[in-house]
Coordinates of C-alpha atoms and ligand atoms in Angstrom, one line a residue:
X245 CA -5.7 19.1 -25.0
X246 CA -6.3 16.2 -22.7
X247 CA -4.1 16.4 -19.6
X248 CA -2.2 13.3 -18.5
X249 CA -1.9 12.2 -14.9
X250 CA 0.6 9.6 -13.6
X251 CA -1.1 7.6 -10.9
X252 CA 1.3 5.5 -8.7
X253 CA -0.4 2.6 -6.9
X254 CA -3.3 3.1 -9.3
X255 CA -4.4 -0.6 -9.2
X256 CA -5.0 -0.3 -5.4
X257 CA -8.1 0.4 -3.5
X258 CA -8.2 4.2 -3.6
X259 CA -6.1 4.4 -6.8
X260 CA -8.5 2.3 -8.8
X261 CA -11.5 4.5 -7.8
X262 CA -9.5 7.6 -8.6
X263 CA -8.6 6.3 -12.0
X264 CA -12.3 6.0 -12.7
X265 CA -13.0 9.5 -11.7
X266 CA -10.0 10.9 -13.6
X267 CA -11.0 9.0 -16.8
X268 CA -14.6 10.1 -16.5
X269 CA -13.4 13.7 -16.0
X270 CA -11.5 13.6 -19.3
X271 CA -8.0 13.0 -18.1
X272 CA -5.6 10.5 -19.7
X273 CA -4.3 8.2 -17.0
X274 CA -0.9 6.3 -16.8
X275 CA -0.6 3.9 -13.9
X276 CA 2.5 2.5 -12.4
X277 CA 2.0 -0.3 -9.8
X278 CA 4.1 -3.3 -8.8
X279 CA 0.9 -5.2 -7.8
X280 CA 2.3 -6.0 -4.4
X281 CA -1.1 -5.4 -2.8
X282 CA -3.4 -5.4 -5.8
X283 CA -4.6 -7.1 -8.9
X284 CA -4.4 -6.0 -12.6
X285 CA -8.0 -7.1 -12.7
X286 CA -8.9 -3.9 -10.9
X287 CA -7.7 -1.9 -13.9
X288 CA -9.7 -4.1 -16.4
X289 CA -12.7 -3.2 -14.3
X290 CA -11.8 0.5 -14.3
X291 CA -12.0 0.1 -18.1
X292 CA -15.4 -1.6 -17.9
X293 CA -16.8 1.2 -15.7
X294 CA -15.4 4.2 -17.5
X295 CA -15.1 2.8 -21.1
X296 CA -11.6 4.2 -21.1
X297 CA -8.3 2.3 -20.5
X298 CA -5.7 3.5 -18.2
X299 CA -2.2 2.9 -19.6
X300 CA -0.6 0.3 -17.2
X301 CA 3.0 -0.1 -16.5
X302 CA 3.8 -2.9 -14.1
X303 CA 6.8 -1.8 -12.0
X304 CA 8.2 -0.4 -8.8
X305 CA 8.2 3.4 -8.1
X306 CA 11.7 3.0 -6.6
X307 CA 12.9 2.1 -10.1
X308 CA 14.4 5.4 -11.2
X309 CA 15.2 4.3 -14.8
X310 CA 11.6 3.1 -15.3
X311 CA 10.2 6.4 -14.0
X312 CA 12.5 8.4 -16.2
X313 CA 11.3 6.4 -19.2
X314 CA 7.6 7.1 -18.2
X315 CA 8.3 10.8 -18.1
X316 CA 9.9 10.6 -21.6
X317 CA 7.2 8.4 -23.1
X318 CA 4.2 10.3 -21.8
X319 CA 3.4 14.0 -21.5
X320 CA 2.7 13.9 -17.7
X321 CA 1.1 17.1 -16.3
X322 CA 0.7 16.0 -12.7
X323 CA 1.3 13.0 -10.4
X324 CA -0.9 11.4 -7.8
X325 CA 1.3 9.3 -5.5
X326 CA -0.7 6.5 -3.8
X327 CA 2.0 3.7 -3.9
X328 CA 3.1 2.6 -0.5
X329 CA 2.6 0.1 2.3
X330 CA -0.3 0.9 4.7
X331 CA -0.8 -1.6 7.5
X332 CA 0.0 -0.1 10.9
X333 CA 0.6 -3.5 12.7
X334 CA 2.9 -4.8 9.9
X335 CA 4.8 -1.5 10.0
X336 CA 5.7 -2.2 13.7
X337 CA 7.1 -5.6 12.7
X338 CA 9.0 -4.5 9.6
X339 CA 9.8 -0.8 9.9
X340 CA 12.6 -1.0 7.4
X341 CA 10.4 -2.3 4.7
X342 CA 8.0 0.6 5.4
X343 CA 10.7 3.3 5.4
X344 CA 12.2 1.8 2.3
X345 CA 9.0 1.4 0.3
X346 CA 7.2 4.6 1.4
X347 CA 10.1 7.0 1.7
X348 CA 12.3 5.8 -1.1
X349 CA 9.4 5.6 -3.5
X350 CA 8.6 9.2 -2.8
X351 CA 12.2 10.3 -3.0
X352 CA 12.8 8.5 -6.3
X353 CA 9.5 9.8 -7.7
X354 CA 10.4 13.4 -6.8
X355 CA 13.9 13.1 -8.3
X356 CA 12.4 11.9 -11.6
X357 CA 9.7 14.6 -11.5
X358 CA 12.3 17.3 -10.9
X359 CA 14.5 16.0 -13.8
X360 CA 11.4 15.9 -16.1
X361 CA 10.3 19.4 -15.0
X362 CA 6.9 18.1 -13.8
X363 CA 6.5 19.5 -10.3
X364 CA 2.7 19.1 -9.6
X365 CA 2.2 16.4 -7.0
X366 CA -0.8 15.1 -4.9
X367 CA 0.4 13.0 -2.1
X368 CA -1.6 10.4 -0.1
X369 CA -1.1 11.3 3.5
X370 CA -3.3 10.3 6.4
X371 CA -5.1 11.5 9.5
X372 CA -2.6 9.3 11.4
X373 CA -0.1 12.2 11.2
X374 CA -2.2 14.0 14.0
X375 CA -1.2 11.2 16.4
X376 CA -3.4 11.2 19.6
X377 CA -5.1 14.6 19.3
X378 CA -6.0 16.7 22.2
X379 CA -8.9 18.5 20.6
X380 CA -11.4 17.7 17.9
X381 CA -12.3 18.3 15.1
X382 CA -8.8 18.2 13.5
X383 CA -7.7 21.2 11.6
X384 CA -4.6 21.1 9.3
X385 CA -2.5 23.4 11.5
X386 CA -2.7 21.1 14.6
X387 CA 0.4 19.6 16.0
X388 CA 1.7 16.4 14.2
X389 CA 3.1 13.3 15.6
X390 CA 3.5 9.6 14.9
X391 CA 2.9 6.5 17.0
X392 CA 4.1 3.8 14.6
X393 CA 6.5 3.4 11.7
X394 CA 3.7 3.7 9.1
X395 CA 2.6 7.0 10.5
X396 CA 6.2 8.2 10.9
X397 CA 6.8 7.4 7.2
X398 CA 3.9 9.7 6.2
X399 CA 5.2 12.4 8.6
X400 CA 8.8 12.2 7.3
X401 CA 7.5 12.4 3.7
X402 CA 5.3 15.4 4.5
X403 CA 8.4 17.1 6.0
X404 CA 10.6 16.1 3.1
X405 CA 8.1 17.5 0.6
X406 CA 8.0 20.8 2.5
X407 CA 11.7 21.3 1.7
X408 CA 11.2 21.4 -2.0
X409 CA 9.5 24.8 -2.4
X410 CA 12.2 26.2 0.0
X411 CA 14.8 25.1 -2.5
X412 CA 12.8 26.6 -5.4
X413 CA 12.8 29.9 -3.6
X414 CA 16.6 29.8 -3.2
X415 CA 17.3 28.7 -6.8
X416 CA 14.4 30.9 -8.2
X417 CA 13.2 27.9 -10.1
X418 CA 11.1 28.8 -13.2
X419 CA 8.8 25.7 -12.6
X420 CA 8.3 25.6 -8.8
X421 CA 6.9 22.7 -6.9
X422 CA 3.1 22.6 -6.1
X423 CA 2.3 19.8 -3.7
X424 CA -1.0 19.0 -2.1
X425 CA -0.8 16.7 0.9
X426 CA -4.2 15.0 1.2
X427 CA -4.8 13.7 4.7
X428 CA -7.4 11.0 4.4
X429 CA -9.6 10.1 7.3
X430 CA -11.2 6.6 7.1
X431 CA -11.8 5.5 3.5
X432 CA -14.6 2.9 3.1
X433 CA -17.1 1.8 0.6
X434 CA -16.8 0.8 -3.1
X435 CA -17.9 1.9 -6.5
X436 CA -21.7 1.7 -7.0
X437 CA -21.3 -0.8 -9.8
X438 CA -19.9 -3.3 -7.3
X439 CA -17.0 -3.9 -9.8
X440 CA -14.2 -2.4 -7.7
X441 CA -13.7 -2.2 -4.0
X442 CA -11.3 -3.0 -1.1
X443 CA -9.7 -6.4 -1.3
X444 CA -7.4 -7.0 1.7
X445 CA -4.9 -9.8 1.0
X446 CA -4.9 -11.1 4.6
X447 CA -7.2 -10.8 7.6
X448 CA -8.5 -7.2 7.4
X449 CA -7.2 -4.8 10.0
X450 CA -9.8 -2.1 9.3
X451 CA -13.3 -2.1 10.5
X452 CA -15.4 -2.0 7.3
X453 CA -13.7 -4.8 5.4
X454 CA -13.9 -6.9 8.5
X455 CA -17.7 -6.3 8.9
X456 CA -18.1 -7.1 5.2
X457 CA -16.3 -10.5 5.6
X458 CA -18.4 -11.4 8.6
X459 CA -21.5 -10.5 6.7
X460 CA -20.4 -12.7 3.8
X461 CA -19.6 -15.5 6.3
X462 CA -15.9 -15.6 5.6
X463 CA -15.4 -14.8 9.3
X464 CA -17.5 -15.8 12.2
X465 CA -17.8 -12.6 14.2
X466 CA -16.4 -9.1 14.5
X467 CA -14.3 -8.2 17.6
X468 CA -15.2 -4.7 18.7
X469 CA -12.0 -3.3 20.3
X470 CA -13.2 -1.7 23.5
X471 CA -16.6 -0.4 24.7
X472 CA -15.3 1.8 27.5
X473 CA -14.0 4.8 25.6
X474 CA -15.4 8.3 26.4
X475 CA -17.6 8.4 23.3
X476 CA -21.3 8.3 22.6
X477 CA -21.6 4.5 23.2
X478 CA -18.2 3.6 24.5
X479 CA -16.8 2.4 21.1
X480 CA -14.3 4.2 18.9
X481 CA -15.4 7.1 16.8
X482 CA -14.0 7.8 13.4
X483 CA -14.7 10.0 10.4
X484 CA -15.6 7.5 7.6
X485 CA -15.4 8.8 4.0
X486 CA -16.8 7.0 0.9
X487 CA -14.0 6.1 -1.4
X488 CA -15.7 7.7 -4.4
X489 CA -15.9 11.0 -2.5
X490 CA -12.2 10.6 -1.7
X491 CA -11.4 9.8 -5.4
X492 CA -13.3 12.9 -6.4
X493 CA -11.2 14.9 -3.9
X494 CA -8.2 13.9 -5.9
X495 CA -9.7 15.1 -9.2
X496 CA -10.4 18.4 -7.4
X497 CA -6.7 18.5 -6.2
X498 CA -5.4 17.9 -9.7
X499 CA -7.8 20.6 -11.1
X500 CA -6.4 23.0 -8.5
X501 CA -2.8 22.2 -9.5
X502 CA -3.5 22.5 -13.3
X503 CA -5.9 25.4 -13.0
X504 CA -5.5 29.2 -13.2
X505 CA -4.9 29.8 -9.5
X506 CA -3.1 26.8 -8.0
X507 CA -1.9 26.6 -4.5
X508 CA 1.8 27.5 -4.1
X509 CA 4.4 25.4 -2.4
X510 CA 3.1 22.7 -0.1
X511 CA -0.4 22.7 1.4
X512 CA -2.0 20.0 3.6
X513 CA -5.7 19.4 3.3
X514 CA -8.0 17.1 5.3
X515 CA -10.3 14.8 3.3
X516 CA -13.1 13.8 5.7
X517 CA -16.8 14.3 6.2
X518 CA -16.4 16.2 9.5
X519 CA -18.8 13.7 11.3
X520 CA -17.8 11.1 13.8
X521 CA -19.4 7.6 13.7
X522 CA -18.9 4.9 16.4
X523 CA -18.1 1.3 15.7
X524 CA -21.6 0.2 17.1
X525 CA -23.3 2.8 14.9
X526 CA -21.5 1.5 11.8
X527 CA -22.3 -2.2 12.6
X528 CA -26.0 -1.5 13.3
X529 CA -26.3 0.7 10.1
X530 CA -24.6 -2.1 8.0
X531 CA -27.0 -4.8 9.5
X532 CA -30.1 -2.6 9.2
X533 CA -29.6 -1.2 5.7
X534 CA -28.4 -4.5 4.2
X535 CA -30.8 -6.7 6.2
X536 CA -27.9 -9.0 7.1
X537 CA -26.7 -10.0 10.5
X538 CA -23.2 -8.9 11.7
X539 CA -22.4 -11.0 14.9
X540 CA -19.9 -9.3 17.2
X541 CA -18.2 -9.6 20.5
X542 CA -16.7 -6.9 22.7
X543 CA -13.0 -7.4 23.0
X544 CA -10.2 -5.5 24.8
X545 CA -9.0 -2.2 23.4
X546 CA -6.5 -2.5 20.5
X547 CA -3.2 -1.2 21.4
X548 CA -2.4 2.2 19.7
X549 CA -6.1 3.0 19.1
X550 CA -7.5 6.4 20.0
X551 CA -11.0 7.1 21.3
X552 CA -12.1 9.5 18.6
X553 CA -10.9 11.2 15.4
X554 CA -12.8 13.4 12.9
X555 CA -11.9 16.2 10.6
X556 CA -12.6 19.8 10.2
X557 CA -13.2 19.6 6.5
X558 CA -13.5 23.4 5.8
X559 CA -10.2 23.8 4.1
X560 CA -11.0 21.3 1.4
X561 CA -14.3 23.1 0.7
X562 CA -12.5 26.5 0.5
X563 CA -9.5 25.5 -1.6
X564 CA -10.7 22.6 -3.6
X565 CA -14.5 23.3 -3.7
X566 CA -14.9 19.7 -2.5
X567 CA -17.0 18.2 0.2
X568 CA -18.4 14.7 0.8
X569 CA -21.7 13.9 -0.9
X570 CA -22.2 10.3 0.1
X571 CA -23.7 9.2 3.4
X572 CA -23.0 6.3 5.8
X573 CA -25.9 4.5 4.2
X574 CA -24.2 4.7 0.8
X575 CA -21.0 3.4 2.5
X576 CA -22.6 0.3 3.9
X577 CA -24.7 -0.3 0.9
X578 CA -21.9 -0.1 -1.6
X579 CA -19.5 -2.1 0.6
X580 CA -22.1 -4.9 0.7
X581 CA -22.8 -4.7 -3.0
X582 CA -19.1 -5.2 -3.7
X583 CA -18.5 -7.9 -1.1
X584 CA -21.6 -10.0 -2.0
X585 CA -20.8 -9.7 -5.7
X586 CA -17.1 -10.6 -5.1
X587 CA -17.0 -12.8 -2.0
X588 CA -13.3 -13.6 -2.6
X589 CA -12.4 -10.1 -3.9
X590 CA -10.6 -10.1 -7.3
X591 CA -9.7 -13.7 -6.9
X592 CA -12.1 -15.9 -8.9
Ligands
LIG279 P1 -3.5 -0.2 -1.5 O1 -2.5 -1.1 -0.9 O2 -4.8 -0.8 -2.0 O3 -2.9 0.6 -2.8 C1 -1.5 0.8 -2.8 C2 -1.0 0.4 -4.2 O4 0.4 0.7 -4.3 C3 -1.1 -1.1 -4.4 O5 -1.8 -1.4 -5.6 C4 0.3 -1.7 -4.4 O6 0.4 -2.8 -5.2 C5 1.1 -0.4 -4.9 N1 2.5 -0.3 -4.4 C6 2.9 -0.4 -3.2 N2 4.2 -0.2 -3.1 C7 4.6 0.1 -4.4 C8 5.8 0.4 -5.1 N3 7.0 0.5 -4.4 N4 5.9 0.6 -6.4 C9 4.7 0.5 -7.1 N5 3.5 0.2 -6.6 C10 3.5 0.0 -5.2 O7 -3.8 1.0 -0.5 P2 -4.9 2.2 -0.5 O8 -5.8 1.9 0.6 O9 -5.4 2.4 -1.9 O10 -4.0 3.4 -0.1 C11 -3.3 4.2 -1.1 C12 -2.5 5.3 -0.3 O11 -3.3 6.0 0.6 C13 -1.4 4.7 0.5 O12 -0.3 5.5 0.4 C14 -1.9 4.7 1.9 O13 -0.9 4.8 2.9 C15 -2.8 6.0 1.9 N6 -3.8 6.0 2.9 C16 -4.7 4.9 2.9 C17 -5.7 4.9 3.9 C18 -6.7 3.7 3.9 O14 -7.4 3.5 4.9 N7 -6.9 3.0 2.8 C19 -5.9 5.9 4.8 C20 -4.9 7.0 4.8 C21 -3.9 7.0 3.8
LIG280 C1 -6.4 2.7 11.1 C2 -4.9 3.0 11.2 C3 -4.6 4.4 10.7 C4 -5.0 4.5 9.3 C5 -6.5 4.2 9.2 C6 -7.1 4.3 7.9 C7 -4.4 1.6 13.3 C8 -4.0 1.7 14.7 N1 -4.6 2.8 12.6 O1 -7.0 3.6 11.8 O2 -3.2 4.6 10.8 O3 -4.8 5.8 8.8 O4 -6.7 2.9 9.7 O5 -6.7 3.3 7.1 O6 -4.5 0.6 12.7 N2 -12.3 -1.8 15.0 C9 -12.9 -2.8 15.7 N3 -12.7 -4.1 15.2 C10 -12.0 -4.4 14.1 C11 -11.4 -3.3 13.4 C12 -11.5 -2.0 13.9 O7 -13.6 -2.6 16.7 O8 -11.9 -5.5 13.8 C13 -12.5 -0.4 15.5 C14 -11.2 0.3 15.9 O9 -10.9 0.0 17.3 C15 -11.6 1.8 15.7 C16 -12.5 1.7 14.5 O10 -13.0 0.4 14.5 O11 -12.2 2.3 16.8 C17 -11.8 2.0 13.1 O12 -10.7 1.1 13.0 P1 -9.9 1.0 11.7 O13 -10.8 0.8 10.5 O14 -8.8 0.0 11.9 O15 -9.2 2.5 11.5 P2 -8.4 3.4 12.5 O16 -8.1 2.7 13.7 O17 -9.0 4.7 12.6

């Protein structure tokens, strides 16, 4: 029988791409999203791409009564929890909103899951939980820390989730928790159809959507934050991952949880390519592959930034049989396809 996955935040950037991959893999998908940072249009386009409709419930994950109703109404087998706020700078200005949204949504979701006896969870964590790392590449067992409220909310949630299997052991629960913490590196790109992609509401904080908006002439130039880091060309190095590869990683995580030998308890897994790419390399690849100029200026370092960050991606290969398939060329091509087809994002 078709398995049913509840996807919180499924109208968002990573959520919408994951809905496509789940539907195309034969899962039934139920989305809950309050549309605070997304558009219902994204789910219409998920339907256009996959030919299957996710069931959409507009609402907040902190609404316990609504969650309880969803677990009664649908035979949910596992949950992917994307819903949350994600802007680092904003989290420094409004930490309470971040702790409320990110932590309370996870708390409410887990309470509802426990009551419903559905204890398979994939959680959106982030490479930000490694703080300012001393060595690279990053493996999952490295020390964790947070440098801002957003990162701290992810760290607190990871720790909170780790308590759940401990409780199962004490109570000898017949349906124990199985939780995969996916630590994403830098998601970029868009679906190859150009129908869904990243649609930041305000001025983009992240590199790739900023490059795309400069290329489409919504912004004059890109500021490159620092060219004096100890890296290949002085600019920051990151592990960029195509959002479709990332979405497929979620399908692999769900397959693990619902398969014959699932992980037990809580396990953290990096989703990255394992390769570091500098800001200048990304800008020149974008310009070259898409044959479009990307004017830039060197600016001072951005506070809170680190020089370099990339994953050791072996655990994902071993446990989930997953690895990235798409290249930096695919990332810049698909970003431009989406941006040029939808210069104002989902707003028409
Ligand atoms: P996004 O903002 O596009 O998607 C999040 C979705 O959740 C949005 O559709 C928003 O409307 C919804 N939402 C927020 N709070 C909600 C609530 N309380 N109830 C219901 N819906 C709510 O962000 P994204 O880039 O798709 O990120 C998804 C998850 O992945 C987030 O948890 C984010 O922290 C994490 N993550 C993202 C990145 C990244 O670079 N995009 C990197 C690491 C981790
Ligand atoms: C940011 C978040 C991090 C989050 C990650 C993925 C911060 C401090 N950190 O990380 O918590 O997990 O996104 O969503 O915001 N850059 C420019 N000009 C720009 C934008 C970025 O030069 O206009 C540079 C940055 O200095 C960095 C690289 O591009 O070297 C990538 O930046 P960004 O896309 O913001 O991601 P991270 O800083 O890795």
